[in-house]
Amino acid sequence: MAKIIKHSWAEPYKIKMVEPIKVTDRPYREKAAKEAGYNTFLLKSEDVYIDLLTDSGTNAMSDYQWAGLMMGDEAYAGSKNFYALWDNVKKYYGMPYFVPTHQGRAAEHMISKIMIKPGDYIPGNMYFTTTRVHQELAGGTFVDVIIDEAHDAKNTHPFKGNIDPNKLEALIHKVGAKKIPYVCMAGPVNMAGGQPFSMANLKEISALTKKYGIKLWFDATRATENAYFIQQKEKGYEKKTVAQLLKEICSYFDGIWVSAKKDGFIATRNKKVFEEARNMVVIYEGLHSYGGLAGRDMEAMARGIEEMVKPENISMRVKQVEYCGKQLESYGIPLVKPYGGHAIFLDAKQFLSHLKQDLFPAQSLASEIYEDSGVRGMERGLVSSGRDPKTGEQRYPKLELVRLTFPRSLRQEKEN
Ligand SMILES: *Cc1c(COP(=O)(O)O)cnc(C)c1O
């Protein structure tokens, strides 16, 4: 029997504009799913009732951000919004150098090209789709050095995003520090179910990489959520604000990149990498002072950074996810624990335990959920993990998940 769970959060805003959505019935959705080849990425957004595919570019903006759009300075060079965004990157992430890019993968492309030589190895805390592809395209090999607990949906370790220092050191001994240009850390780790790393782990990995002269880079796409989890779960950090923790986290890294559809850019303390990235962005994205972004969007992003560290915004976001997770669990639905920061991840292996992995349990579950309810989630299993570029063999990830992602109600995004 499902029990009623009270809200532990309330939205710190009111809604003043609504967008109508289409209400469909099951036969309609069955037809739409069939036409999409049972792939939720190929559904028309019009046919979706609640879209939980991603939080990438799907978030509502605040009135303060919309007002910022009107302040767009669309000068080709030296837009004032570029300087506003740079100022906030310095202020909130503590990184002196900054290059805007139109999306996270553009930043990943450039960082991979600048840092990786063919034959290099890039250790990371579980792969992310676009991150790994760019590392491979640059001639590198990604090596997963996340703790074993992360590969087990049922394990409730509070920091399943941690890097295992033994795995990392073993790799360094095996291939040599010279073959490792940087360690790539993400937090919270998306593919593990939105799992954070701890400050203690970050300090340990920072000391280890320094010892061997290896750089440490951070996919800071959802860094404020990681900061919030540290504040909530790690001893000694309860009294620090999310803004303080974000800056402290970044202080251990040589550089960061952020997905522009969620937050946006490359920032670093390494002047040489900065100069190379600034030259490269002109070729691939646009002049260094807009990097493919409109001036008005940079203004909205600059304002979004100020809003994302506000305690009421970040706690609402994470608690909303937790609330949904608790409700689903009370109905006996198998999920990844602990709950993630930006999404709930359904465990398709347990949910559809009669399906072997090569029958795509997560893809099937995502499609069934859509047909049943009109809610669109995303497959994060066999299909996402793709094939090995050298052997062409299908990769079999331990986790077969369906992600139900919560778009942010208050967060910067690019217009699209
Ligand atoms: C979305 C995402 C990216 C890629 O960013 P885009 O803006 O979609 O290109 C990189 N890293 C993580 C962790 C992401 O979630």
Short mmCIF file of C-alpha atoms and ligand atoms in Angstrom, two decimals:
data_model
loop_
_atom_site.label_atom_id
_atom_site.label_comp_id
_atom_site.label_asym_id
_atom_site.label_seq_id
_atom_site.Cartn_x
_atom_site.Cartn_y
_atom_site.Cartn_z
CA MET A 1 0.00 0.00 0.00
CA ALA A 2 1.49 3.31 -1.06
CA LYS A 3 1.68 5.82 1.72
CA ILE A 4 1.16 9.51 1.30
CA ILE A 5 4.38 11.46 1.50
CA LYS A 6 4.29 15.09 2.49
CA HIS A 7 6.21 17.73 0.59
CA SER A 8 9.52 18.53 2.19
CA TRP A 9 10.07 21.44 -0.16
CA ALA A 10 8.11 24.25 -1.69
CA GLU A 11 8.87 26.20 -4.84
CA PRO A 12 10.52 29.56 -4.08
CA TYR A 13 8.75 31.26 -7.00
CA LYS A 14 5.38 31.73 -8.63
CA ILE A 15 4.52 30.92 -12.22
CA LYS A 16 3.20 33.76 -14.36
CA MET A 17 3.09 32.23 -17.82
CA VAL A 18 1.81 28.85 -18.96
CA GLU A 19 2.36 26.87 -22.15
CA PRO A 20 -0.45 24.51 -23.20
CA ILE A 21 0.44 20.84 -23.65
CA LYS A 22 -1.33 18.21 -25.72
CA VAL A 23 -3.29 15.54 -23.87
CA THR A 24 -3.15 12.21 -25.71
CA ASP A 25 -4.59 8.73 -25.13
CA ARG A 26 -2.89 5.34 -25.11
CA PRO A 27 -3.69 4.32 -28.73
CA TYR A 28 -2.29 7.66 -29.93
CA ARG A 29 0.90 7.14 -27.95
CA GLU A 30 1.30 3.53 -29.07
CA LYS A 31 1.27 4.75 -32.65
CA ALA A 32 3.70 7.58 -31.88
CA ALA A 33 6.07 5.16 -30.09
CA LYS A 34 5.97 2.73 -33.02
CA GLU A 35 6.71 5.54 -35.50
CA ALA A 36 9.66 6.60 -33.31
CA GLY A 37 11.06 3.04 -33.46
CA TYR A 38 10.48 2.80 -29.68
CA ASN A 39 13.27 5.33 -29.24
CA THR A 40 12.20 8.23 -26.99
CA PHE A 41 14.76 10.53 -28.67
CA LEU A 42 12.77 10.23 -31.91
CA LEU A 43 9.38 11.18 -30.43
CA LYS A 44 7.96 14.56 -31.38
CA SER A 45 7.99 16.79 -28.33
CA GLU A 46 4.40 17.79 -29.18
CA ASP A 47 3.32 14.21 -28.45
CA VAL A 48 4.88 14.21 -24.97
CA TYR A 49 2.79 15.17 -21.94
CA ILE A 50 5.57 15.52 -19.32
CA ASP A 51 9.06 15.70 -20.80
CA LEU A 52 11.69 14.25 -18.48
CA LEU A 53 14.16 13.40 -21.26
CA THR A 54 16.78 15.86 -20.08
CA ASP A 55 17.47 19.03 -18.13
CA SER A 56 19.55 20.22 -21.06
CA GLY A 57 18.07 23.39 -22.50
CA THR A 58 14.59 22.59 -21.19
CA ASN A 59 14.57 24.72 -18.05
CA ALA A 60 12.33 27.66 -17.33
CA MET A 61 14.05 30.98 -16.81
CA SER A 62 13.42 33.52 -14.08
CA ASP A 63 12.02 37.01 -14.69
CA TYR A 64 15.52 38.32 -13.82
CA GLN A 65 16.97 36.20 -16.64
CA TRP A 66 14.27 37.20 -19.13
CA ALA A 67 14.95 40.84 -18.26
CA GLY A 68 18.62 40.11 -19.00
CA LEU A 69 17.70 38.95 -22.52
CA MET A 70 16.55 42.47 -23.27
CA MET A 71 20.03 43.72 -22.33
CA GLY A 72 21.66 41.63 -25.06
CA ASP A 73 24.64 43.35 -26.68
CA GLU A 74 25.00 41.57 -30.01
CA ALA A 75 28.30 43.19 -30.94
CA TYR A 76 30.49 40.75 -32.85
CA ALA A 77 33.42 41.50 -30.60
CA GLY A 78 33.67 42.45 -26.92
CA SER A 79 29.97 42.24 -26.01
CA LYS A 80 29.29 43.62 -22.54
CA ASN A 81 27.39 40.41 -21.71
CA PHE A 82 30.61 38.43 -22.30
CA TYR A 83 32.29 40.50 -19.58
CA ALA A 84 29.32 40.08 -17.24
CA LEU A 85 29.50 36.31 -17.67
CA TRP A 86 33.29 36.25 -17.24
CA ASP A 87 32.96 38.26 -14.02
CA ASN A 88 30.51 35.74 -12.61
CA VAL A 89 32.68 32.80 -13.63
CA LYS A 90 35.54 34.40 -11.67
CA LYS A 91 33.30 35.25 -8.75
CA TYR A 92 31.44 31.94 -8.36
CA TYR A 93 33.86 29.33 -9.77
CA GLY A 94 37.07 31.14 -8.83
CA MET A 95 38.66 30.55 -12.26
CA PRO A 96 40.55 33.51 -13.75
CA TYR A 97 40.35 32.55 -17.44
CA PHE A 98 37.19 31.92 -19.41
CA VAL A 99 36.13 30.91 -22.94
CA PRO A 100 32.43 30.67 -23.87
CA THR A 101 31.24 27.74 -26.02
CA HIS A 102 27.79 27.03 -27.40
CA GLN A 103 27.37 23.71 -25.57
CA GLY A 104 29.24 21.43 -23.20
CA ARG A 105 30.36 19.08 -25.97
CA ALA A 106 32.05 21.97 -27.79
CA ALA A 107 34.11 22.61 -24.65
CA GLU A 108 34.87 18.87 -24.43
CA HIS A 109 35.95 18.85 -28.07
CA MET A 110 38.44 21.68 -27.51
CA ILE A 111 39.82 20.48 -24.19
CA SER A 112 40.33 16.98 -25.61
CA LYS A 113 42.11 18.37 -28.68
CA ILE A 114 44.35 20.61 -26.60
CA MET A 115 45.30 18.16 -23.86
CA ILE A 116 45.23 14.66 -25.38
CA LYS A 117 47.87 13.08 -27.65
CA PRO A 118 47.15 9.81 -29.51
CA GLY A 119 47.93 6.89 -27.21
CA ASP A 120 47.10 8.79 -24.01
CA TYR A 121 44.81 7.52 -21.24
CA ILE A 122 42.15 9.60 -19.51
CA PRO A 123 40.93 8.22 -16.21
CA GLY A 124 37.51 9.39 -15.07
CA ASN A 125 34.71 8.67 -12.60
CA MET A 126 32.51 6.74 -15.05
CA TYR A 127 32.09 7.80 -18.65
CA PHE A 128 29.74 10.40 -20.03
CA THR A 129 28.60 9.94 -23.64
CA THR A 130 29.88 13.14 -25.26
CA THR A 131 32.93 13.41 -22.96
CA ARG A 132 34.22 9.96 -23.86
CA VAL A 133 33.55 10.36 -27.60
CA HIS A 134 35.69 13.52 -27.71
CA GLN A 135 38.47 11.85 -25.71
CA GLU A 136 38.41 8.94 -28.18
CA LEU A 137 38.30 11.21 -31.25
CA ALA A 138 41.45 12.92 -29.93
CA GLY A 139 43.18 9.49 -29.86
CA GLY A 140 42.82 8.84 -26.13
CA THR A 141 41.44 5.88 -24.22
CA PHE A 142 38.99 6.48 -21.40
CA VAL A 143 39.53 4.39 -18.25
CA ASP A 144 36.82 4.14 -15.61
CA VAL A 145 38.32 4.57 -12.12
CA ILE A 146 35.10 5.17 -10.16
CA ILE A 147 34.60 3.17 -6.94
CA ASP A 148 32.97 -0.26 -7.45
CA GLU A 149 29.89 0.78 -5.44
CA ALA A 150 28.86 3.10 -8.31
CA HIS A 151 28.16 0.14 -10.60
CA ASP A 152 25.66 -1.34 -8.15
CA ALA A 153 22.21 0.30 -8.33
CA LYS A 154 21.28 -0.97 -4.85
CA ASN A 155 24.40 0.17 -3.00
CA THR A 156 23.60 3.19 -0.82
CA HIS A 157 27.15 4.59 -0.42
CA PRO A 158 26.61 8.35 0.07
CA PHE A 159 29.36 9.33 -2.40
CA LYS A 160 29.12 6.88 -5.27
CA GLY A 161 30.81 9.47 -7.51
CA ASN A 162 34.16 9.02 -5.73
CA ILE A 163 37.28 8.00 -7.62
CA ASP A 164 39.03 4.89 -6.32
CA PRO A 165 42.60 6.11 -5.60
CA ASN A 166 43.92 2.52 -5.86
CA LYS A 167 42.48 2.08 -9.35
CA LEU A 168 43.94 5.43 -10.38
CA GLU A 169 47.39 4.70 -8.96
CA ALA A 170 47.38 1.23 -10.54
CA LEU A 171 46.73 2.84 -13.94
CA ILE A 172 49.51 5.37 -13.38
CA HIS A 173 51.94 2.54 -12.60
CA LYS A 174 50.76 0.53 -15.59
CA VAL A 175 50.89 3.18 -18.35
CA GLY A 176 53.10 5.86 -16.76
CA ALA A 177 52.14 9.37 -15.66
CA LYS A 178 53.38 10.86 -18.96
CA LYS A 179 50.60 9.05 -20.82
CA ILE A 180 47.93 10.60 -18.59
CA PRO A 181 47.37 14.27 -19.52
CA TYR A 182 44.64 14.77 -16.97
CA VAL A 183 42.15 13.03 -14.73
CA CYS A 184 38.58 13.91 -15.62
CA MET A 185 36.22 14.18 -12.68
CA ALA A 186 32.49 14.81 -12.95
CA GLY A 187 30.09 15.54 -10.14
CA PRO A 188 27.42 14.42 -9.57
CA VAL A 189 28.11 11.49 -11.93
CA ASN A 190 25.26 11.35 -14.40
CA MET A 191 25.68 7.78 -15.66
CA ALA A 192 25.92 6.42 -12.11
CA GLY A 193 22.55 7.96 -11.28
CA GLY A 194 23.49 11.54 -10.36
CA GLN A 195 25.94 10.48 -7.62
CA PRO A 196 28.27 13.05 -5.97
CA PHE A 197 31.92 12.81 -4.93
CA SER A 198 32.98 13.88 -1.44
CA MET A 199 35.35 16.74 -0.59
CA ALA A 200 37.61 14.21 1.18
CA ASN A 201 37.86 12.14 -2.02
CA LEU A 202 38.53 15.24 -4.11
CA LYS A 203 41.36 16.27 -1.77
CA GLU A 204 42.87 12.80 -1.94
CA ILE A 205 42.69 12.66 -5.76
CA SER A 206 44.09 16.18 -6.01
CA ALA A 207 47.09 15.20 -3.84
CA LEU A 208 47.61 12.01 -5.85
CA THR A 209 47.53 13.76 -9.25
CA LYS A 210 49.88 16.51 -7.96
CA LYS A 211 52.33 13.86 -6.76
CA TYR A 212 52.58 12.48 -10.31
CA GLY A 213 52.35 15.85 -12.09
CA ILE A 214 48.99 15.02 -13.69
CA LYS A 215 46.37 17.72 -14.24
CA LEU A 216 42.87 17.49 -12.78
CA TRP A 217 39.85 18.72 -14.79
CA PHE A 218 36.22 18.92 -13.75
CA ASP A 219 33.01 18.47 -15.73
CA ALA A 220 31.20 21.06 -13.60
CA THR A 221 27.88 20.83 -15.44
CA ARG A 222 25.99 20.06 -12.23
CA ALA A 223 28.60 21.24 -9.72
CA THR A 224 26.15 23.10 -7.48
CA GLU A 225 24.28 19.85 -6.85
CA ASN A 226 27.54 18.18 -5.83
CA ALA A 227 28.26 21.11 -3.51
CA TYR A 228 24.78 20.75 -2.00
CA PHE A 229 25.25 17.01 -1.38
CA ILE A 230 28.57 17.72 0.37
CA GLN A 231 26.82 20.26 2.59
CA GLN A 232 24.03 17.78 3.38
CA LYS A 233 26.02 14.58 3.79
CA GLU A 234 29.69 15.22 4.61
CA LYS A 235 30.82 15.88 8.14
CA GLY A 236 32.42 19.28 8.69
CA TYR A 237 30.71 21.00 5.76
CA GLU A 238 27.20 21.54 7.18
CA LYS A 239 27.83 25.20 7.95
CA LYS A 240 29.29 26.18 4.58
CA THR A 241 27.06 27.66 1.90
CA VAL A 242 26.67 26.06 -1.52
CA ALA A 243 28.45 29.10 -3.00
CA GLN A 244 31.43 28.62 -0.66
CA LEU A 245 31.55 24.90 -1.38
CA LEU A 246 31.39 25.42 -5.14
CA LYS A 247 34.42 27.68 -4.95
CA GLU A 248 36.25 25.30 -2.65
CA ILE A 249 35.60 22.36 -5.02
CA CYS A 250 36.87 24.34 -8.01
CA SER A 251 40.02 25.36 -6.11
CA TYR A 252 41.33 21.78 -6.47
CA PHE A 253 41.00 21.75 -10.27
CA ASP A 254 43.21 23.09 -13.04
CA GLY A 255 40.17 23.78 -15.14
CA ILE A 256 36.50 23.08 -15.66
CA TRP A 257 34.01 22.81 -18.46
CA VAL A 258 30.29 23.23 -18.17
CA SER A 259 27.45 22.32 -20.50
CA ALA A 260 26.08 25.58 -21.92
CA LYS A 261 22.59 24.15 -22.19
CA LYS A 262 22.69 23.69 -18.45
CA ASP A 263 25.33 26.18 -17.28
CA GLY A 264 27.98 27.03 -19.96
CA PHE A 265 31.79 27.34 -20.86
CA ILE A 266 35.45 26.42 -20.27
CA ALA A 267 37.28 28.09 -17.38
CA THR A 268 40.79 27.45 -16.14
CA ARG A 269 43.68 28.75 -14.08
CA ASN A 270 46.13 27.46 -16.72
CA LYS A 271 47.10 30.40 -18.95
CA LYS A 272 48.57 28.22 -21.69
CA VAL A 273 45.43 26.07 -22.03
CA PHE A 274 43.35 29.26 -21.92
CA GLU A 275 45.29 30.81 -24.78
CA GLU A 276 45.04 27.68 -26.89
CA ALA A 277 41.30 27.37 -26.21
CA ARG A 278 40.79 31.04 -27.01
CA ASN A 279 42.49 30.56 -30.37
CA MET A 280 40.63 27.35 -31.12
CA VAL A 281 37.17 28.65 -30.24
CA VAL A 282 37.43 31.14 -33.09
CA ILE A 283 37.76 28.27 -35.58
CA TYR A 284 35.05 26.00 -34.24
CA GLU A 285 32.51 28.16 -32.41
CA GLY A 286 32.83 31.89 -32.99
CA LEU A 287 34.99 34.76 -31.78
CA HIS A 288 36.39 34.27 -28.26
CA SER A 289 33.97 36.83 -26.86
CA TYR A 290 30.84 34.91 -27.87
CA GLY A 291 31.87 31.32 -28.73
CA GLY A 292 28.63 30.61 -30.59
CA LEU A 293 26.43 32.22 -27.95
CA ALA A 294 24.19 35.25 -28.46
CA GLY A 295 24.96 38.22 -26.22
CA ARG A 296 21.52 38.00 -24.64
CA ASP A 297 22.10 34.33 -23.79
CA MET A 298 25.40 35.14 -22.09
CA GLU A 299 23.54 37.71 -19.99
CA ALA A 300 20.88 35.11 -19.03
CA MET A 301 23.65 32.65 -18.13
CA ALA A 302 25.49 35.24 -16.04
CA ARG A 303 22.29 35.87 -14.11
CA GLY A 304 21.54 32.17 -13.87
CA ILE A 305 24.87 31.54 -12.13
CA GLU A 306 23.85 34.03 -9.42
CA GLU A 307 20.54 32.23 -8.99
CA MET A 308 21.81 28.65 -9.06
CA VAL A 309 23.78 28.99 -5.81
CA LYS A 310 20.84 30.43 -3.87
CA PRO A 311 20.06 27.91 -1.11
CA GLU A 312 16.30 27.84 -1.72
CA ASN A 313 16.75 27.06 -5.42
CA ILE A 314 19.25 24.26 -5.09
CA SER A 315 17.52 22.59 -2.15
CA MET A 316 14.17 22.70 -3.93
CA ARG A 317 15.66 21.05 -6.98
CA VAL A 318 17.28 18.19 -5.09
CA LYS A 319 14.34 17.69 -2.73
CA GLN A 320 11.87 17.58 -5.61
CA VAL A 321 13.85 14.66 -7.03
CA GLU A 322 13.94 13.00 -3.60
CA TYR A 323 10.17 13.45 -3.21
CA CYS A 324 9.51 11.76 -6.55
CA GLY A 325 11.94 8.97 -5.66
CA LYS A 326 10.20 8.30 -2.35
CA GLN A 327 6.79 8.18 -4.03
CA LEU A 328 7.98 5.72 -6.67
CA GLU A 329 9.66 3.56 -4.04
CA SER A 330 6.47 3.43 -2.02
CA TYR A 331 4.93 1.76 -5.08
CA GLY A 332 7.76 -0.78 -5.11
CA ILE A 333 9.50 0.59 -8.20
CA PRO A 334 13.21 -0.31 -8.31
CA LEU A 335 15.49 2.72 -8.50
CA VAL A 336 19.11 3.73 -8.09
CA LYS A 337 19.87 4.73 -4.51
CA PRO A 338 20.74 7.22 -3.14
CA TYR A 339 18.51 9.47 -5.26
CA GLY A 340 20.38 11.63 -7.74
CA GLY A 341 20.60 15.42 -7.78
CA HIS A 342 18.92 16.08 -11.11
CA ALA A 343 17.02 12.89 -11.88
CA ILE A 344 15.53 9.63 -10.72
CA PHE A 345 17.05 6.58 -12.37
CA LEU A 346 14.82 3.51 -12.70
CA ASP A 347 16.65 0.19 -12.54
CA ALA A 348 15.47 -1.54 -15.73
CA LYS A 349 17.40 -4.74 -14.93
CA GLN A 350 15.22 -5.26 -11.88
CA PHE A 351 12.07 -3.73 -13.37
CA LEU A 352 12.10 -5.94 -16.48
CA SER A 353 14.10 -8.81 -15.03
CA HIS A 354 12.77 -11.22 -17.67
CA LEU A 355 14.65 -9.34 -20.44
CA LYS A 356 18.27 -10.17 -21.20
CA GLN A 357 20.50 -7.12 -21.63
CA ASP A 358 20.72 -7.50 -25.42
CA LEU A 359 16.94 -7.12 -25.59
CA PHE A 360 17.39 -3.52 -24.41
CA PRO A 361 15.53 -3.50 -21.06
CA ALA A 362 16.07 0.23 -20.44
CA GLN A 363 15.07 1.24 -23.97
CA SER A 364 11.94 -0.96 -23.67
CA LEU A 365 11.03 0.47 -20.29
CA ALA A 366 11.42 4.07 -21.49
CA SER A 367 9.12 3.35 -24.42
CA GLU A 368 6.54 1.54 -22.23
CA ILE A 369 6.46 4.43 -19.77
CA TYR A 370 5.73 6.80 -22.61
CA GLU A 371 2.98 4.61 -24.05
CA ASP A 372 1.41 4.20 -20.63
CA SER A 373 1.60 7.76 -19.34
CA GLY A 374 2.87 10.22 -21.93
CA VAL A 375 5.96 10.80 -19.76
CA ARG A 376 9.22 10.74 -21.70
CA GLY A 377 12.42 9.48 -20.05
CA MET A 378 15.84 8.63 -21.45
CA GLU A 379 17.59 5.29 -21.89
CA ARG A 380 20.92 5.13 -20.04
CA GLY A 381 22.15 1.61 -20.69
CA LEU A 382 23.23 -0.51 -23.63
CA VAL A 383 22.23 2.00 -26.31
CA SER A 384 23.88 4.99 -24.58
CA SER A 385 27.10 3.12 -23.98
CA GLY A 386 27.56 2.36 -27.70
CA ARG A 387 30.31 0.34 -29.34
CA ASP A 388 34.05 0.21 -28.85
CA PRO A 389 35.62 2.40 -31.58
CA LYS A 390 38.52 -0.04 -32.12
CA THR A 391 36.79 -3.42 -32.09
CA GLY A 392 33.24 -2.38 -33.04
CA GLU A 393 31.97 -4.61 -30.22
CA GLN A 394 28.88 -3.57 -28.26
CA ARG A 395 29.78 -2.36 -24.74
CA TYR A 396 27.78 -3.97 -21.94
CA PRO A 397 27.44 -1.51 -19.02
CA LYS A 398 26.60 -2.92 -15.58
CA LEU A 399 23.78 -0.41 -15.22
CA GLU A 400 20.62 -0.47 -17.37
CA LEU A 401 18.74 2.66 -16.35
CA VAL A 402 15.90 4.91 -17.43
CA ARG A 403 16.51 8.50 -16.40
CA LEU A 404 13.59 10.74 -15.45
CA THR A 405 15.24 14.14 -15.47
CA PHE A 406 13.84 17.20 -13.76
CA PRO A 407 14.16 20.38 -15.80
CA ARG A 408 15.31 23.24 -13.63
CA SER A 409 12.79 25.88 -12.91
CA LEU A 410 15.43 28.46 -12.12
CA ARG A 411 18.61 28.02 -14.03
CA GLN A 412 20.33 29.68 -16.93
CA GLU A 413 19.97 28.20 -20.35
CA LYS A 414 20.49 29.14 -23.88
CA GLU A 415 17.52 30.06 -26.00
CA ASN A 416 16.64 27.30 -28.40
C1 LIG B 1 24.92 17.37 -21.00
C2 LIG B 1 26.26 17.04 -20.49
C3 LIG B 1 27.40 17.30 -21.25
C4 LIG B 1 27.34 17.80 -22.68
O1 LIG B 1 26.81 19.06 -22.75
P1 LIG B 1 25.91 19.61 -23.96
O2 LIG B 1 25.66 21.03 -23.60
O3 LIG B 1 24.66 18.79 -24.01
O4 LIG B 1 26.76 19.49 -25.19
C5 LIG B 1 28.64 17.05 -20.67
N1 LIG B 1 28.74 16.55 -19.41
C6 LIG B 1 27.66 16.25 -18.68
C7 LIG B 1 27.84 15.68 -17.30
C8 LIG B 1 26.38 16.48 -19.18
O5 LIG B 1 25.31 16.17 -18.44
#
